[in-house]
mmCIF file of C-alpha atoms and ligand atoms in Angstrom:
data_model
loop_
_atom_site.group_PDB
_atom_site.id
_atom_site.type_symbol
_atom_site.label_atom_id
_atom_site.label_comp_id
_atom_site.label_asym_id
_atom_site.label_seq_id
_atom_site.Cartn_x
_atom_site.Cartn_y
_atom_site.Cartn_z
ATOM 1 C CA MET A 1 -9.307 -34.339 23.218
ATOM 2 C CA TRP A 2 -12.943 -33.768 22.324
ATOM 3 C CA ARG A 3 -14.496 -30.368 22.706
ATOM 4 C CA ARG A 4 -17.654 -30.051 24.746
ATOM 5 C CA VAL A 5 -19.652 -27.025 25.746
ATOM 6 C CA ALA A 6 -21.137 -28.002 29.067
ATOM 7 C CA SER A 7 -22.627 -26.172 31.975
ATOM 8 C CA LEU A 8 -21.307 -26.729 35.465
ATOM 9 C CA SER A 9 -24.406 -28.330 36.864
ATOM 10 C CA PRO A 10 -24.910 -29.291 40.507
ATOM 11 C CA LEU A 11 -25.039 -32.917 41.580
ATOM 12 C CA VAL A 12 -28.825 -32.883 41.630
ATOM 13 C CA SER A 13 -29.868 -32.633 38.001
ATOM 14 C CA SER A 14 -33.200 -34.353 37.791
ATOM 15 C CA SER A 15 -35.465 -31.494 36.705
ATOM 16 C CA LYS A 16 -36.924 -31.868 33.256
ATOM 17 C CA SER A 17 -35.470 -28.665 31.862
ATOM 18 C CA ARG A 18 -32.014 -29.468 33.110
ATOM 19 C CA LEU A 19 -32.309 -32.944 31.644
ATOM 20 C CA LEU A 20 -33.305 -31.588 28.245
ATOM 21 C CA ASN A 21 -30.563 -29.011 28.403
ATOM 22 C CA GLN A 22 -27.995 -31.673 29.128
ATOM 23 C CA VAL A 23 -29.341 -33.892 26.386
ATOM 24 C CA GLN A 24 -29.088 -31.021 23.920
ATOM 25 C CA VAL A 25 -25.546 -30.428 25.039
ATOM 26 C CA ALA A 26 -24.738 -34.074 24.436
ATOM 27 C CA TYR A 27 -26.518 -33.967 21.073
ATOM 28 C CA GLY A 28 -24.694 -30.894 19.879
ATOM 29 C CA PHE A 29 -21.367 -32.248 20.981
ATOM 30 C CA ASN A 30 -21.715 -35.559 19.271
ATOM 31 C CA ALA A 31 -23.028 -34.038 16.074
ATOM 32 C CA TRP A 32 -19.916 -31.883 16.067
ATOM 33 C CA GLN A 33 -17.753 -34.884 16.728
ATOM 34 C CA MET A 34 -19.303 -36.845 13.872
ATOM 35 C CA PHE A 35 -18.900 -33.880 11.520
ATOM 36 C CA SER A 36 -15.266 -33.508 12.500
ATOM 37 C CA THR A 37 -14.640 -37.168 11.854
ATOM 38 C CA GLN A 38 -16.152 -36.834 8.402
ATOM 39 C CA VAL A 39 -14.039 -33.837 7.556
ATOM 40 C CA LEU A 40 -10.810 -35.031 9.063
ATOM 41 C CA ASN A 41 -10.931 -38.725 8.274
ATOM 42 C CA PRO A 42 -12.533 -39.222 4.902
ATOM 43 C CA VAL A 43 -12.458 -42.813 3.732
ATOM 44 C CA GLU A 44 -12.831 -44.234 0.258
ATOM 45 C CA GLY A 45 -15.827 -42.791 -1.509
ATOM 46 C CA GLY A 46 -15.878 -39.826 0.848
ATOM 47 C CA VAL A 47 -18.070 -41.547 3.433
ATOM 48 C CA SER A 48 -16.598 -41.514 6.911
ATOM 49 C CA ASP A 49 -16.553 -44.285 9.466
ATOM 50 C CA SER A 50 -17.731 -42.134 12.346
ATOM 51 C CA ARG A 51 -18.927 -45.235 14.202
ATOM 52 C CA ARG A 52 -15.371 -45.910 15.304
ATOM 53 C CA THR A 53 -15.858 -43.523 18.199
ATOM 54 C CA PRO A 54 -18.227 -45.332 20.540
ATOM 55 C CA PHE A 55 -20.804 -43.626 22.705
ATOM 56 C CA VAL A 56 -19.895 -44.506 26.290
ATOM 57 C CA THR A 57 -22.152 -44.279 29.333
ATOM 58 C CA PHE A 58 -20.729 -44.936 32.788
ATOM 59 C CA VAL A 59 -23.325 -46.413 35.155
ATOM 60 C CA LEU A 60 -22.559 -45.682 38.806
ATOM 61 C CA GLY A 61 -24.198 -46.149 42.187
ATOM 62 C CA GLY A 62 -23.602 -47.995 45.431
ATOM 63 C CA PRO A 63 -23.799 -51.784 45.809
ATOM 64 C CA GLY A 64 -27.403 -52.861 45.235
ATOM 65 C CA SER A 65 -28.487 -49.511 43.809
ATOM 66 C CA GLY A 66 -29.806 -51.294 40.706
ATOM 67 C CA LYS A 67 -27.051 -50.636 38.150
ATOM 68 C CA GLY A 68 -27.090 -54.108 36.606
ATOM 69 C CA THR A 69 -30.882 -54.360 36.608
ATOM 70 C CA GLN A 70 -31.341 -51.031 34.836
ATOM 71 C CA CYS A 71 -28.516 -51.785 32.389
ATOM 72 C CA THR A 72 -30.459 -54.866 31.277
ATOM 73 C CA ARG A 73 -33.494 -52.656 30.610
ATOM 74 C CA ILE A 74 -31.408 -50.099 28.692
ATOM 75 C CA VAL A 75 -29.912 -52.878 26.559
ATOM 76 C CA GLU A 76 -33.406 -54.248 25.777
ATOM 77 C CA THR A 77 -34.830 -50.858 24.844
ATOM 78 C CA PHE A 78 -31.916 -48.962 23.357
ATOM 79 C CA GLY A 79 -29.550 -51.671 22.126
ATOM 80 C CA PHE A 80 -26.481 -50.752 24.134
ATOM 81 C CA THR A 81 -23.747 -53.279 24.879
ATOM 82 C CA HIS A 82 -23.462 -53.885 28.603
ATOM 83 C CA LEU A 83 -19.982 -54.213 30.096
ATOM 84 C CA SER A 84 -20.123 -54.878 33.824
ATOM 85 C CA ALA A 85 -16.693 -54.274 35.355
ATOM 86 C CA GLY A 86 -17.579 -56.651 38.201
ATOM 87 C CA ASP A 87 -18.567 -59.388 35.723
ATOM 88 C CA LEU A 88 -15.335 -58.911 33.754
ATOM 89 C CA LEU A 89 -13.361 -59.292 36.992
ATOM 90 C CA ARG A 90 -15.380 -62.351 38.095
ATOM 91 C CA ARG A 91 -14.742 -63.900 34.669
ATOM 92 C CA GLU A 92 -11.009 -63.437 35.245
ATOM 93 C CA ILE A 93 -11.338 -65.346 38.517
ATOM 94 C CA SER A 94 -13.172 -68.250 36.888
ATOM 95 C CA SER A 95 -10.744 -68.412 33.976
ATOM 96 C CA ASN A 96 -7.868 -68.954 36.394
ATOM 97 C CA SER A 97 -5.903 -66.056 34.986
ATOM 98 C CA GLU A 98 -2.701 -64.962 36.692
ATOM 99 C CA ASN A 99 -4.579 -62.165 38.478
ATOM 100 C CA GLY A 100 -7.453 -64.416 39.532
ATOM 101 C CA SER A 101 -6.502 -64.974 43.156
ATOM 102 C CA MET A 102 -5.642 -61.295 43.715
ATOM 103 C CA ILE A 103 -9.003 -60.258 42.217
ATOM 104 C CA LEU A 104 -10.844 -62.803 44.341
ATOM 105 C CA SER A 105 -9.348 -61.608 47.608
ATOM 106 C CA THR A 106 -9.874 -57.950 46.681
ATOM 107 C CA ILE A 107 -13.554 -58.512 45.901
ATOM 108 C CA LYS A 108 -13.997 -60.582 49.053
ATOM 109 C CA GLU A 109 -12.687 -57.671 51.130
ATOM 110 C CA GLY A 110 -14.839 -55.143 49.276
ATOM 111 C CA LYS A 111 -11.764 -53.250 48.095
ATOM 112 C CA ILE A 112 -10.876 -52.018 44.597
ATOM 113 C CA VAL A 113 -8.867 -54.031 42.085
ATOM 114 C CA PRO A 114 -5.847 -52.111 40.659
ATOM 115 C CA SER A 115 -6.817 -49.864 37.763
ATOM 116 C CA VAL A 116 -4.351 -51.421 35.365
ATOM 117 C CA VAL A 117 -6.195 -54.750 35.564
ATOM 118 C CA THR A 118 -9.732 -53.394 35.220
ATOM 119 C CA VAL A 119 -8.955 -50.856 32.507
ATOM 120 C CA GLN A 120 -7.229 -53.507 30.426
ATOM 121 C CA LEU A 121 -10.281 -55.794 30.658
ATOM 122 C CA ILE A 122 -12.615 -52.948 29.657
ATOM 123 C CA GLN A 123 -10.358 -51.860 26.818
ATOM 124 C CA LYS A 124 -10.223 -55.401 25.456
ATOM 125 C CA ALA A 125 -13.999 -55.787 25.705
ATOM 126 C CA ILE A 126 -14.564 -52.541 23.794
ATOM 127 C CA GLU A 127 -11.990 -53.354 21.154
ATOM 128 C CA THR A 128 -13.285 -56.833 20.473
ATOM 129 C CA SER A 129 -16.898 -55.692 20.185
ATOM 130 C CA ASP A 130 -18.655 -54.469 17.040
ATOM 131 C CA SER A 131 -20.874 -52.213 19.103
ATOM 132 C CA ASP A 132 -20.893 -48.425 18.912
ATOM 133 C CA LYS A 133 -22.538 -47.798 22.265
ATOM 134 C CA PHE A 134 -21.541 -49.149 25.623
ATOM 135 C CA LEU A 135 -22.823 -49.106 29.166
ATOM 136 C CA ILE A 136 -19.836 -49.477 31.475
ATOM 137 C CA ASP A 137 -21.440 -50.655 34.692
ATOM 138 C CA GLY A 138 -19.752 -50.242 38.094
ATOM 139 C CA PHE A 139 -16.696 -48.407 36.785
ATOM 140 C CA PRO A 140 -14.842 -46.126 37.472
ATOM 141 C CA ARG A 141 -14.924 -46.820 41.204
ATOM 142 C CA THR A 142 -12.203 -44.327 42.132
ATOM 143 C CA GLU A 143 -10.626 -41.165 40.793
ATOM 144 C CA GLU A 144 -7.566 -43.260 40.015
ATOM 145 C CA ASN A 145 -9.750 -45.655 37.958
ATOM 146 C CA ARG A 146 -11.242 -42.698 36.107
ATOM 147 C CA ILE A 147 -7.892 -41.112 35.269
ATOM 148 C CA ALA A 148 -6.428 -44.455 34.153
ATOM 149 C CA TYR A 149 -9.432 -45.117 31.878
ATOM 150 C CA GLU A 150 -9.356 -41.671 30.316
ATOM 151 C CA ARG A 151 -5.625 -41.960 29.686
ATOM 152 C CA VAL A 152 -5.763 -45.435 28.149
ATOM 153 C CA ILE A 153 -8.972 -44.992 26.132
ATOM 154 C CA GLY A 154 -8.150 -41.398 25.259
ATOM 155 C CA ALA A 155 -11.661 -40.123 25.864
ATOM 156 C CA GLU A 156 -14.127 -39.255 28.580
ATOM 157 C CA PRO A 157 -17.526 -40.944 28.793
ATOM 158 C CA ASP A 158 -20.327 -39.168 26.947
ATOM 159 C CA ILE A 159 -22.728 -39.343 29.865
ATOM 160 C CA VAL A 160 -22.790 -40.788 33.398
ATOM 161 C CA LEU A 161 -25.824 -42.254 35.172
ATOM 162 C CA PHE A 162 -25.860 -42.298 38.951
ATOM 163 C CA PHE A 163 -28.462 -44.384 40.753
ATOM 164 C CA ASP A 164 -29.030 -42.668 44.059
ATOM 165 C CA CYS A 165 -30.384 -45.046 46.682
ATOM 166 C CA PRO A 166 -30.468 -44.992 50.501
ATOM 167 C CA GLU A 167 -27.949 -47.290 52.195
ATOM 168 C CA GLU A 168 -30.671 -49.208 54.025
ATOM 169 C CA GLU A 169 -32.364 -50.135 50.755
ATOM 170 C CA MET A 170 -29.055 -51.086 49.102
ATOM 171 C CA VAL A 171 -28.135 -53.394 51.982
ATOM 172 C CA LYS A 172 -31.552 -55.055 51.836
ATOM 173 C CA ARG A 173 -31.264 -55.673 48.093
ATOM 174 C CA VAL A 174 -27.694 -57.000 48.233
ATOM 175 C CA LEU A 175 -28.467 -59.413 51.053
ATOM 176 C CA ASN A 176 -31.462 -60.715 49.068
ATOM 177 C CA ARG A 177 -29.581 -60.945 45.767
ATOM 178 C CA ASN A 178 -29.008 -64.691 45.934
ATOM 179 C CA GLN A 179 -26.453 -64.968 43.165
ATOM 180 C CA GLY A 180 -23.950 -66.776 45.357
ATOM 181 C CA ARG A 181 -21.523 -63.852 45.334
ATOM 182 C CA ILE A 182 -18.755 -63.978 47.945
ATOM 183 C CA ASP A 183 -19.135 -60.255 48.583
ATOM 184 C CA ASP A 184 -22.897 -60.250 49.246
ATOM 185 C CA ASN A 185 -22.603 -60.613 53.023
ATOM 186 C CA ILE A 186 -23.094 -57.989 55.688
ATOM 187 C CA ASP A 187 -19.407 -57.476 56.548
ATOM 188 C CA THR A 188 -18.285 -57.007 52.949
ATOM 189 C CA VAL A 189 -21.314 -54.855 52.169
ATOM 190 C CA LYS A 190 -20.398 -52.486 54.996
ATOM 191 C CA GLU A 191 -16.907 -52.139 53.555
ATOM 192 C CA ARG A 192 -18.272 -51.644 50.019
ATOM 193 C CA LEU A 193 -20.548 -48.866 51.248
ATOM 194 C CA LYS A 194 -17.591 -47.193 52.927
ATOM 195 C CA VAL A 195 -15.476 -47.521 49.787
ATOM 196 C CA PHE A 196 -18.378 -46.151 47.717
ATOM 197 C CA ALA A 197 -18.743 -43.062 49.905
ATOM 198 C CA GLU A 198 -15.026 -42.379 50.157
ATOM 199 C CA LEU A 199 -13.806 -43.233 46.666
ATOM 200 C CA ASN A 200 -16.747 -43.345 44.244
ATOM 201 C CA LEU A 201 -18.614 -40.189 45.275
ATOM 202 C CA PRO A 202 -15.657 -38.006 44.201
ATOM 203 C CA VAL A 203 -15.925 -39.528 40.693
ATOM 204 C CA ILE A 204 -19.635 -38.736 40.634
ATOM 205 C CA LYS A 205 -18.934 -35.156 41.722
ATOM 206 C CA HIS A 206 -16.297 -34.827 39.021
ATOM 207 C CA TYR A 207 -18.754 -35.695 36.255
ATOM 208 C CA SER A 208 -21.434 -33.535 37.809
ATOM 209 C CA LYS A 209 -19.107 -30.546 37.549
ATOM 210 C CA LYS A 210 -18.513 -31.427 33.902
ATOM 211 C CA GLY A 211 -22.276 -31.397 33.200
ATOM 212 C CA LYS A 212 -22.291 -35.092 32.250
ATOM 213 C CA LEU A 213 -24.157 -36.514 35.236
ATOM 214 C CA TYR A 214 -27.735 -37.790 35.271
ATOM 215 C CA LYS A 215 -28.740 -38.434 38.846
ATOM 216 C CA ILE A 216 -31.590 -40.937 38.956
ATOM 217 C CA ASP A 217 -33.728 -41.655 42.012
ATOM 218 C CA GLY A 218 -32.977 -45.359 42.587
ATOM 219 C CA THR A 219 -35.930 -46.043 44.872
ATOM 220 C CA GLY A 220 -39.238 -47.625 43.867
ATOM 221 C CA SER A 221 -39.945 -50.508 41.535
ATOM 222 C CA GLU A 222 -37.676 -51.506 38.639
ATOM 223 C CA ASP A 223 -40.322 -50.183 36.227
ATOM 224 C CA GLU A 224 -40.602 -46.860 38.015
ATOM 225 C CA ILE A 225 -36.852 -46.406 37.944
ATOM 226 C CA PHE A 226 -36.641 -47.313 34.271
ATOM 227 C CA GLU A 227 -39.218 -44.632 33.474
ATOM 228 C CA ARG A 228 -36.739 -42.148 34.972
ATOM 229 C CA VAL A 229 -33.917 -43.578 32.883
ATOM 230 C CA ARG A 230 -35.813 -43.813 29.595
ATOM 231 C CA PRO A 231 -35.927 -40.075 28.746
ATOM 232 C CA VAL A 232 -32.163 -39.774 29.038
ATOM 233 C CA PHE A 233 -31.663 -42.230 26.180
ATOM 234 C CA ALA A 234 -34.856 -41.466 24.258
ATOM 235 C CA ALA A 235 -33.794 -37.840 23.863
ATOM 236 C CA LEU A 236 -30.385 -38.912 22.606
ATOM 237 C CA ARG A 237 -31.896 -40.725 19.588
ATOM 238 C CA TYR A 238 -29.846 -40.198 17.290
ATOM 239 C CA PRO A 239 -27.879 -38.615 14.723
ATOM 240 C CA VAL A 240 -25.684 -38.778 17.821
ATOM 241 C CA LEU A 241 -24.780 -42.385 17.232
ATOM 242 C CA PHE A 242 -25.345 -43.108 13.592
HETATM 243 N N1 LIG B 301 -36.046 -51.317 42.154
HETATM 244 C C1 LIG B 301 -35.748 -52.445 42.790
HETATM 245 N N2 LIG B 301 -36.477 -52.846 43.840
HETATM 246 C C2 LIG B 301 -36.174 -53.985 44.511
HETATM 247 N N3 LIG B 301 -35.162 -54.808 44.184
HETATM 248 C C3 LIG B 301 -34.392 -54.451 43.136
HETATM 249 C C4 LIG B 301 -34.638 -53.260 42.385
HETATM 250 N N4 LIG B 301 -33.716 -53.164 41.405
HETATM 251 C C5 LIG B 301 -32.924 -54.243 41.550
HETATM 252 N N5 LIG B 301 -33.321 -55.015 42.561
HETATM 253 C C6 LIG B 301 -32.709 -56.252 43.049
HETATM 254 O O1 LIG B 301 -31.667 -55.833 43.935
HETATM 255 C C7 LIG B 301 -30.503 -56.609 43.754
HETATM 256 C C8 LIG B 301 -29.347 -55.689 43.352
HETATM 257 O O2 LIG B 301 -29.621 -55.164 42.059
HETATM 258 P P1 LIG B 301 -28.456 -55.018 40.999
HETATM 259 O O3 LIG B 301 -29.076 -54.555 39.724
HETATM 260 O O4 LIG B 301 -27.648 -56.254 40.963
HETATM 261 O O5 LIG B 301 -27.638 -53.806 41.675
HETATM 262 P P2 LIG B 301 -26.141 -53.345 41.493
HETATM 263 O O6 LIG B 301 -25.656 -53.835 40.160
HETATM 264 O O7 LIG B 301 -26.177 -51.860 41.577
HETATM 265 O O8 LIG B 301 -25.395 -53.938 42.634
HETATM 266 C C9 LIG B 301 -30.846 -57.663 42.707
HETATM 267 O O9 LIG B 301 -31.244 -58.853 43.377
HETATM 268 C C10 LIG B 301 -32.026 -57.053 41.959
HETATM 269 O O10 LIG B 301 -32.896 -58.046 41.440
HETATM 270 O O1 LIG B 302 -14.165 -51.332 38.528
HETATM 271 C C1 LIG B 302 -14.343 -52.173 39.418
HETATM 272 C C2 LIG B 302 -15.556 -52.887 39.546
HETATM 273 C C3 LIG B 302 -15.668 -53.798 40.562
HETATM 274 N N1 LIG B 302 -14.640 -54.027 41.401
HETATM 275 C C4 LIG B 302 -14.745 -55.036 42.460
HETATM 276 O O2 LIG B 302 -15.814 -55.913 42.209
HETATM 277 C C5 LIG B 302 -16.768 -55.852 43.264
HETATM 278 C C6 LIG B 302 -18.148 -56.101 42.730
HETATM 279 O O3 LIG B 302 -18.442 -55.122 41.751
HETATM 280 P P1 LIG B 302 -19.859 -55.088 41.060
HETATM 281 O O4 LIG B 302 -19.923 -53.867 40.199
HETATM 282 O O5 LIG B 302 -20.138 -56.388 40.412
HETATM 283 O O6 LIG B 302 -20.816 -54.920 42.326
HETATM 284 P P2 LIG B 302 -22.221 -54.188 42.442
HETATM 285 O O7 LIG B 302 -21.973 -52.748 42.767
HETATM 286 O O8 LIG B 302 -22.912 -54.359 41.149
HETATM 287 O O9 LIG B 302 -22.902 -54.902 43.568
HETATM 288 C C7 LIG B 302 -16.534 -54.488 43.900
HETATM 289 O O10 LIG B 302 -16.992 -54.410 45.237
HETATM 290 C C8 LIG B 302 -15.014 -54.402 43.826
HETATM 291 O O11 LIG B 302 -14.404 -55.216 44.816
HETATM 292 C C9 LIG B 302 -13.458 -53.350 41.286
HETATM 293 O O12 LIG B 302 -12.518 -53.533 42.043
HETATM 294 N N2 LIG B 302 -13.329 -52.435 40.277
HETATM 295 MG MG1 LIG B 303 -23.963 -54.949 39.598
#
């Protein structure tokens, strides 16, 4: 397992100095990781393939908090590959896979699809991609999801973004989303909010304790929110990745 020197920071970590501190922690860690890879896994010619260890960001927040919207902006600006767990599951439904009907009814009820299914889809998406840096959007949703991912992938995420948004605003956004989603109705949204509070907040707290969490104020315009996100990734540029 990777070694990381991280402070136990509280859930609220939006001050500039804390942000820079966390970024430096991430920088130092990844530089170490890259160095270790070079030493331990030399390839022909003595040049290592350190890019085999991807940089993974989990993107969390309640339904309608703006995860997908901000992921698009991060992809445009910083070149990450966006893996939305919800999109991977919806693709399974449309491809009539054996799990399709189970996934459909789970999403319709606002519940959580079994970890084995979601982790396998994420693992496959990572493995079949050439990318070195991923945004995993809307996952892990539960502690069980998190533990299953870390066991199967064999690593923790490098950083975790959490879009913090009042319930009222999230409900308004979801009900105006207009993407024809079966779960964007008031009854399912209420259940999703409950599931978020009960099962997802513990995951967020876990990563906060590990010093990996960036809590972002998810209110305001898309541009305003992105200006809060930008420094997280700008400061990580990058011997960290390449
Ligand atoms: N800052 C914002 N202000 C108003 N509407 C927003 C904002 N960010 C996103 N939206 C809209 O809210 C809805 C939910 O956003 P989305 O990114 O899909 O959230 P999530 O992936 O967290 O559910 C979408 O229709 C999106 O266009
Ligand atoms: O890891 C995941 C991600 C999503 N979902 C299901 O898919 C739905 C939609 O997820 P998505 O992330 O697309 O919703 P968002 O939060 O973006 O509105 C969730 O309510 C869950 O029912 C799940 O079970 N596991
Ligand atoms: Mg989304």
